[in-house]
Amino acid sequence: MIKKFEDLEIYQLAYKLAVVVYKLTRKSKNFDLVREASRSARSIASNIAEGFARRFDRKIFNYHLGIALGEANEMLVHLDFLRDFNDLEKEKADKLKRNYEVLCKKIQVFKKENAKF
């Protein structure tokens, strides 16, 4: 049984990916792009946590999961920019994109099922 947001698979994946993004981009000189990518990556996990905390209000729960999904999709764009501006190796960017695509699907499924806690 899921008792806290840290137990959620989507939170664990979102958090792990945010840490990876931060570690891979922290030495970049493209500060604006890295700041935006890091913010989006952290926002996904944060909104999953906040949505879980407010899960008994279906409207707020869905709102936060929608924000998390939007931020996850935004990360796909940030990763393209990081790759194309040579701030992230193509292979690493492509692997991260695949992981974010998986996360997007998992958030959609989780939101659709509206998690029965």
Tab-separated table of N, CA and C in Angstrom:
chain	number	residue	atom	x	y	z
A	1	MET	N	0.841	-1.187	0.000
A	1	MET	CA	0.000	0.000	0.000
A	1	MET	C	0.884	1.248	0.000
A	2	ILE	N	0.487	2.215	-0.785
A	2	ILE	CA	1.244	3.459	-0.892
A	2	ILE	C	0.806	4.399	0.226
A	3	LYS	N	1.772	4.757	1.069
A	3	LYS	CA	1.479	5.631	2.202
A	3	LYS	C	2.103	7.005	2.067
A	4	LYS	N	3.141	7.125	1.244
A	4	LYS	CA	3.814	8.417	1.076
A	4	LYS	C	4.254	8.565	-0.373
A	5	PHE	N	4.456	9.792	-0.788
A	5	PHE	CA	4.765	10.045	-2.193
A	5	PHE	C	6.052	9.362	-2.633
A	6	GLU	N	6.989	9.162	-1.718
A	6	GLU	CA	8.244	8.497	-2.077
A	6	GLU	C	8.033	7.048	-2.518
A	7	ASP	N	6.891	6.482	-2.184
A	7	ASP	CA	6.571	5.110	-2.591
A	7	ASP	C	6.090	5.023	-4.040
A	8	LEU	N	5.719	6.144	-4.612
A	8	LEU	CA	5.192	6.153	-5.976
A	8	LEU	C	6.299	5.929	-6.995
A	9	GLU	N	6.073	5.007	-7.907
A	9	GLU	CA	7.056	4.735	-8.960
A	9	GLU	C	7.320	5.985	-9.799
A	10	ILE	N	6.278	6.746	-10.098
A	10	ILE	CA	6.482	7.945	-10.926
A	10	ILE	C	7.320	8.989	-10.188
A	11	TYR	N	7.153	9.088	-8.879
A	11	TYR	CA	7.991	10.018	-8.113
A	11	TYR	C	9.443	9.547	-8.132
A	12	GLN	N	9.664	8.277	-7.893
A	12	GLN	CA	11.029	7.734	-7.857
A	12	GLN	C	11.745	7.968	-9.188
A	13	LEU	N	11.047	7.723	-10.289
A	13	LEU	CA	11.633	7.933	-11.605
A	13	LEU	C	11.888	9.412	-11.859
A	14	ALA	N	10.921	10.258	-11.531
A	14	ALA	CA	11.080	11.703	-11.735
A	14	ALA	C	12.260	12.246	-10.933
A	15	TYR	N	12.382	11.815	-9.698
A	15	TYR	CA	13.467	12.280	-8.840
A	15	TYR	C	14.823	11.819	-9.384
A	16	LYS	N	14.887	10.548	-9.760
A	16	LYS	CA	16.128	9.988	-10.301
A	16	LYS	C	16.557	10.749	-11.563
A	17	LEU	N	15.614	11.021	-12.440
A	17	LEU	CA	15.939	11.738	-13.676
A	17	LEU	C	16.381	13.169	-13.390
A	18	ALA	N	15.766	13.822	-12.413
A	18	ALA	CA	16.167	15.186	-12.056
A	18	ALA	C	17.610	15.213	-11.566
A	19	VAL	N	17.980	14.238	-10.768
A	19	VAL	CA	19.360	14.152	-10.269
A	19	VAL	C	20.325	13.928	-11.438
A	20	VAL	N	19.961	13.060	-12.358
A	20	VAL	CA	20.812	12.797	-13.525
A	20	VAL	C	20.986	14.060	-14.359
A	21	VAL	N	19.891	14.769	-14.620
A	21	VAL	CA	19.964	16.006	-15.406
A	21	VAL	C	20.894	16.999	-14.726
A	22	TYR	N	20.735	17.175	-13.437
A	22	TYR	CA	21.581	18.117	-12.706
A	22	TYR	C	23.054	17.724	-12.820
A	23	LYS	N	23.363	16.469	-12.591
A	23	LYS	CA	24.758	16.016	-12.625
A	23	LYS	C	25.373	16.149	-14.017
A	24	LEU	N	24.580	15.874	-15.042
A	24	LEU	CA	25.110	15.940	-16.405
A	24	LEU	C	25.276	17.362	-16.916
A	25	THR	N	24.569	18.312	-16.341
A	25	THR	CA	24.585	19.681	-16.883
A	25	THR	C	25.240	20.700	-15.963
A	26	ARG	N	25.658	20.319	-14.797
A	26	ARG	CA	26.148	21.314	-13.829
A	26	ARG	C	27.407	22.041	-14.263
A	27	LYS	N	28.155	21.496	-15.210
A	27	LYS	CA	29.376	22.157	-15.668
A	27	LYS	C	29.160	22.971	-16.941
A	28	SER	N	27.938	22.971	-17.437
A	28	SER	CA	27.629	23.707	-18.659
A	28	SER	C	27.747	25.210	-18.421
A	29	LYS	N	28.153	25.913	-19.469
A	29	LYS	CA	28.238	27.376	-19.392
A	29	LYS	C	26.966	28.045	-19.915
A	30	ASN	N	26.017	27.228	-20.379
A	30	ASN	CA	24.750	27.741	-20.882
A	30	ASN	C	23.777	27.834	-19.704
A	31	PHE	N	24.013	28.812	-18.837
A	31	PHE	CA	23.315	28.898	-17.557
A	31	PHE	C	21.791	28.976	-17.679
A	32	ASP	N	21.299	29.763	-18.617
A	32	ASP	CA	19.843	29.911	-18.747
A	32	ASP	C	19.174	28.587	-19.102
A	33	LEU	N	19.725	27.902	-20.066
A	33	LEU	CA	19.138	26.636	-20.495
A	33	LEU	C	19.237	25.585	-19.391
A	34	VAL	N	20.385	25.500	-18.752
A	34	VAL	CA	20.563	24.525	-17.673
A	34	VAL	C	19.628	24.838	-16.508
A	35	ARG	N	19.483	26.115	-16.182
A	35	ARG	CA	18.575	26.507	-15.093
A	35	ARG	C	17.138	26.106	-15.421
A	36	GLU	N	16.724	26.338	-16.649
A	36	GLU	CA	15.361	25.963	-17.053
A	36	GLU	C	15.167	24.451	-17.025
A	37	ALA	N	16.149	23.715	-17.537
A	37	ALA	CA	16.045	22.252	-17.544
A	37	ALA	C	16.011	21.709	-16.117
A	38	SER	N	16.866	22.229	-15.268
A	38	SER	CA	16.893	21.777	-13.870
A	38	SER	C	15.585	22.110	-13.160
A	39	ARG	N	15.053	23.288	-13.431
A	39	ARG	CA	13.796	23.695	-12.810
A	39	ARG	C	12.661	22.774	-13.252
A	40	SER	N	12.588	22.497	-14.536
A	40	SER	CA	11.539	21.604	-15.044
A	40	SER	C	11.674	20.209	-14.453
A	41	ALA	N	12.898	19.709	-14.412
A	41	ALA	CA	13.129	18.361	-13.892
A	41	ALA	C	12.708	18.266	-12.428
A	42	ARG	N	13.075	19.257	-11.629
A	42	ARG	CA	12.695	19.247	-10.206
A	42	ARG	C	11.189	19.442	-10.035
A	43	SER	N	10.605	20.225	-10.893
A	43	SER	CA	9.173	20.512	-10.796
A	43	SER	C	8.316	19.268	-10.977
A	44	ILE	N	8.772	18.345	-11.783
A	44	ILE	CA	8.004	17.112	-12.012
A	44	ILE	C	7.841	16.367	-10.697
A	45	ALA	N	8.956	16.088	-10.038
A	45	ALA	CA	8.912	15.364	-8.762
A	45	ALA	C	8.133	16.155	-7.713
A	46	SER	N	8.342	17.463	-7.677
A	46	SER	CA	7.657	18.307	-6.683
A	46	SER	C	6.148	18.287	-6.870
A	47	ASN	N	5.700	18.351	-8.106
A	47	ASN	CA	4.256	18.350	-8.359
A	47	ASN	C	3.630	16.986	-8.102
A	48	ILE	N	4.376	15.929	-8.331
A	48	ILE	CA	3.869	14.596	-7.992
A	48	ILE	C	3.678	14.518	-6.477
A	49	ALA	N	4.673	15.003	-5.729
A	49	ALA	CA	4.585	14.985	-4.265
A	49	ALA	C	3.419	15.840	-3.773
A	50	GLU	N	3.280	17.036	-4.329
A	50	GLU	CA	2.192	17.912	-3.886
A	50	GLU	C	0.829	17.348	-4.269
A	51	GLY	N	0.730	16.785	-5.461
A	51	GLY	CA	-0.528	16.161	-5.873
A	51	GLY	C	-0.901	15.007	-4.962
A	52	PHE	N	0.090	14.215	-4.584
A	52	PHE	CA	-0.175	13.095	-3.686
A	52	PHE	C	-0.683	13.597	-2.335
A	53	ALA	N	-0.079	14.658	-1.843
A	53	ALA	CA	-0.498	15.213	-0.551
A	53	ALA	C	-1.941	15.709	-0.602
A	54	ARG	N	-2.395	16.108	-1.773
A	54	ARG	CA	-3.746	16.652	-1.929
A	54	ARG	C	-4.654	15.701	-2.708
A	55	ARG	N	-4.324	14.424	-2.671
A	55	ARG	CA	-5.019	13.434	-3.491
A	55	ARG	C	-6.496	13.278	-3.153
A	56	PHE	N	-6.918	13.726	-2.005
A	56	PHE	CA	-8.321	13.569	-1.628
A	56	PHE	C	-9.208	14.641	-2.259
A	57	ASP	N	-8.593	15.647	-2.837
A	57	ASP	CA	-9.310	16.638	-3.634
A	57	ASP	C	-8.961	16.337	-5.092
A	58	ARG	N	-9.838	15.614	-5.744
A	58	ARG	CA	-9.577	15.104	-7.098
A	58	ARG	C	-9.140	16.201	-8.072
A	59	LYS	N	-9.743	17.366	-7.990
A	59	LYS	CA	-9.420	18.465	-8.902
A	59	LYS	C	-7.976	18.938	-8.698
A	60	ILE	N	-7.574	19.118	-7.459
A	60	ILE	CA	-6.205	19.573	-7.170
A	60	ILE	C	-5.199	18.468	-7.513
A	61	PHE	N	-5.547	17.247	-7.192
A	61	PHE	CA	-4.702	16.096	-7.517
A	61	PHE	C	-4.421	16.059	-9.021
A	62	ASN	N	-5.474	16.142	-9.824
A	62	ASN	CA	-5.325	16.114	-11.272
A	62	ASN	C	-4.565	17.328	-11.792
A	63	TYR	N	-4.770	18.464	-11.161
A	63	TYR	CA	-4.057	19.685	-11.550
A	63	TYR	C	-2.548	19.471	-11.419
A	64	HIS	N	-2.104	18.978	-10.283
A	64	HIS	CA	-0.669	18.803	-10.052
A	64	HIS	C	-0.083	17.711	-10.945
A	65	LEU	N	-0.831	16.664	-11.188
A	65	LEU	CA	-0.338	15.646	-12.116
A	65	LEU	C	-0.267	16.199	-13.539
A	66	GLY	N	-1.202	17.075	-13.887
A	66	GLY	CA	-1.148	17.733	-15.196
A	66	GLY	C	0.071	18.628	-15.333
A	67	ILE	N	0.405	19.346	-14.275
A	67	ILE	CA	1.613	20.179	-14.285
A	67	ILE	C	2.846	19.285	-14.428
A	68	ALA	N	2.896	18.198	-13.675
A	68	ALA	CA	4.029	17.271	-13.760
A	68	ALA	C	4.177	16.730	-15.185
A	69	LEU	N	3.064	16.374	-15.805
A	69	LEU	CA	3.102	15.860	-17.176
A	69	LEU	C	3.587	16.940	-18.149
A	70	GLY	N	3.112	18.151	-17.979
A	70	GLY	CA	3.563	19.251	-18.833
A	70	GLY	C	5.053	19.509	-18.693
A	71	GLU	N	5.542	19.492	-17.472
A	71	GLU	CA	6.969	19.698	-17.223
A	71	GLU	C	7.796	18.552	-17.810
A	72	ALA	N	7.285	17.331	-17.729
A	72	ALA	CA	7.997	16.186	-18.298
A	72	ALA	C	8.102	16.326	-19.816
A	73	ASN	N	7.032	16.797	-20.446
A	73	ASN	CA	7.081	17.050	-21.888
A	73	ASN	C	8.021	18.209	-22.209
A	74	GLU	N	8.026	19.218	-21.360
A	74	GLU	CA	8.944	20.346	-21.548
A	74	GLU	C	10.397	19.872	-21.510
A	75	MET	N	10.673	18.878	-20.670
A	75	MET	CA	12.032	18.349	-20.576
A	75	MET	C	12.501	17.770	-21.905
A	76	LEU	N	11.594	17.229	-22.690
A	76	LEU	CA	11.968	16.698	-24.000
A	76	LEU	C	12.554	17.807	-24.876
A	77	VAL	N	11.984	18.993	-24.790
A	77	VAL	CA	12.482	20.139	-25.554
A	77	VAL	C	13.818	20.611	-24.997
A	78	HIS	N	13.906	20.722	-23.670
A	78	HIS	CA	15.171	21.144	-23.056
A	78	HIS	C	16.303	20.197	-23.437
A	79	LEU	N	16.024	18.910	-23.465
A	79	LEU	CA	17.059	17.940	-23.819
A	79	LEU	C	17.499	18.092	-25.271
A	80	ASP	N	16.554	18.418	-26.157
A	80	ASP	CA	16.933	18.694	-27.546
A	80	ASP	C	17.867	19.895	-27.614
A	81	PHE	N	17.523	20.960	-26.899
A	81	PHE	CA	18.383	22.147	-26.889
A	81	PHE	C	19.761	21.828	-26.297
A	82	LEU	N	19.788	21.113	-25.190
A	82	LEU	CA	21.062	20.774	-24.568
A	82	LEU	C	21.936	19.948	-25.514
A	83	ARG	N	21.321	19.038	-26.233
A	83	ARG	CA	22.047	18.226	-27.210
A	83	ARG	C	22.530	19.088	-28.375
A	84	ASP	N	21.648	19.908	-28.932
A	84	ASP	CA	21.988	20.683	-30.117
A	84	ASP	C	22.965	21.814	-29.837
A	85	PHE	N	23.009	22.281	-28.593
A	85	PHE	CA	23.982	23.311	-28.208
A	85	PHE	C	25.256	22.696	-27.628
A	86	ASN	N	25.381	21.380	-27.800
A	86	ASN	CA	26.570	20.642	-27.362
A	86	ASN	C	26.823	20.735	-25.853
A	87	ASP	N	25.771	20.869	-25.079
A	87	ASP	CA	25.889	20.856	-23.622
A	87	ASP	C	25.658	19.451	-23.077
A	88	LEU	N	25.203	18.554	-23.935
A	88	LEU	CA	24.921	17.187	-23.534
A	88	LEU	C	25.191	16.287	-24.734
A	89	GLU	N	25.946	15.229	-24.516
A	89	GLU	CA	26.260	14.295	-25.599
A	89	GLU	C	24.976	13.690	-26.166
A	90	LYS	N	24.975	13.464	-27.466
A	90	LYS	CA	23.782	12.949	-28.150
A	90	LYS	C	23.261	11.672	-27.501
A	91	GLU	N	24.151	10.730	-27.201
A	91	GLU	CA	23.720	9.457	-26.621
A	91	GLU	C	23.054	9.658	-25.264
A	92	LYS	N	23.623	10.529	-24.447
A	92	LYS	CA	23.054	10.790	-23.126
A	92	LYS	C	21.719	11.519	-23.241
A	93	ALA	N	21.654	12.479	-24.144
A	93	ALA	CA	20.405	13.214	-24.353
A	93	ALA	C	19.312	12.277	-24.848
A	94	ASP	N	19.653	11.415	-25.800
A	94	ASP	CA	18.668	10.485	-26.352
A	94	ASP	C	18.180	9.493	-25.296
A	95	LYS	N	19.098	9.007	-24.456
A	95	LYS	CA	18.704	8.089	-23.388
A	95	LYS	C	17.784	8.783	-22.391
A	96	LEU	N	18.123	10.013	-22.028
A	96	LEU	CA	17.261	10.773	-21.111
A	96	LEU	C	15.894	11.021	-21.733
A	97	LYS	N	15.876	11.350	-23.019
A	97	LYS	CA	14.587	11.571	-23.691
A	97	LYS	C	13.720	10.321	-23.633
A	98	ARG	N	14.318	9.168	-23.866
A	98	ARG	CA	13.540	7.915	-23.788
A	98	ARG	C	12.990	7.715	-22.374
A	99	ASN	N	13.807	8.022	-21.375
A	99	ASN	CA	13.347	7.891	-19.989
A	99	ASN	C	12.226	8.880	-19.667
A	100	TYR	N	12.329	10.107	-20.184
A	100	TYR	CA	11.254	11.084	-19.957
A	100	TYR	C	9.987	10.699	-20.714
A	101	GLU	N	10.129	10.094	-21.878
A	101	GLU	CA	8.948	9.609	-22.603
A	101	GLU	C	8.243	8.516	-21.811
A	102	VAL	N	9.020	7.624	-21.199
A	102	VAL	CA	8.447	6.595	-20.327
A	102	VAL	C	7.750	7.247	-19.141
A	103	LEU	N	8.398	8.235	-18.537
A	103	LEU	CA	7.798	8.932	-17.398
A	103	LEU	C	6.483	9.591	-17.797
A	104	CYS	N	6.444	10.216	-18.954
A	104	CYS	CA	5.199	10.846	-19.434
A	104	CYS	C	4.073	9.819	-19.509
A	105	LYS	N	4.365	8.663	-20.066
A	105	LYS	CA	3.349	7.614	-20.182
A	105	LYS	C	2.894	7.136	-18.808
A	106	LYS	N	3.843	6.981	-17.901
A	106	LYS	CA	3.504	6.519	-16.551
A	106	LYS	C	2.655	7.552	-15.808
A	107	ILE	N	2.951	8.818	-15.977
A	107	ILE	CA	2.143	9.870	-15.342
A	107	ILE	C	0.730	9.844	-15.926
A	108	GLN	N	0.619	9.695	-17.248
A	108	GLN	CA	-0.701	9.647	-17.880
A	108	GLN	C	-1.525	8.482	-17.342
A	109	VAL	N	-0.912	7.317	-17.235
A	109	VAL	CA	-1.619	6.142	-16.720
A	109	VAL	C	-2.020	6.367	-15.265
A	110	PHE	N	-1.084	6.870	-14.476
A	110	PHE	CA	-1.353	7.126	-13.063
A	110	PHE	C	-2.501	8.126	-12.902
A	111	LYS	N	-2.463	9.170	-13.701
A	111	LYS	CA	-3.526	10.183	-13.642
A	111	LYS	C	-4.865	9.590	-14.064
A	112	LYS	N	-4.849	8.802	-15.123
A	112	LYS	CA	-6.094	8.196	-15.626
A	112	LYS	C	-6.695	7.261	-14.593
A	113	GLU	N	-5.865	6.472	-13.980
A	113	GLU	CA	-6.362	5.549	-12.949
A	113	GLU	C	-6.744	6.300	-11.685
A	114	ASN	N	-6.253	7.518	-11.567
A	114	ASN	CA	-6.510	8.399	-10.427
A	114	ASN	C	-6.193	7.720	-9.102
A	115	ALA	N	-5.213	6.876	-9.142
A	115	ALA	CA	-4.611	6.218	-7.976
A	115	ALA	C	-5.578	5.996	-6.810
A	116	LYS	N	-5.923	4.800	-6.637
A	116	LYS	CA	-6.818	4.432	-5.531
A	116	LYS	C	-5.964	4.124	-4.308
A	117	PHE	N	-5.873	5.087	-3.436
A	117	PHE	CA	-5.023	4.947	-2.243
A	117	PHE	C	-5.842	4.417	-1.079
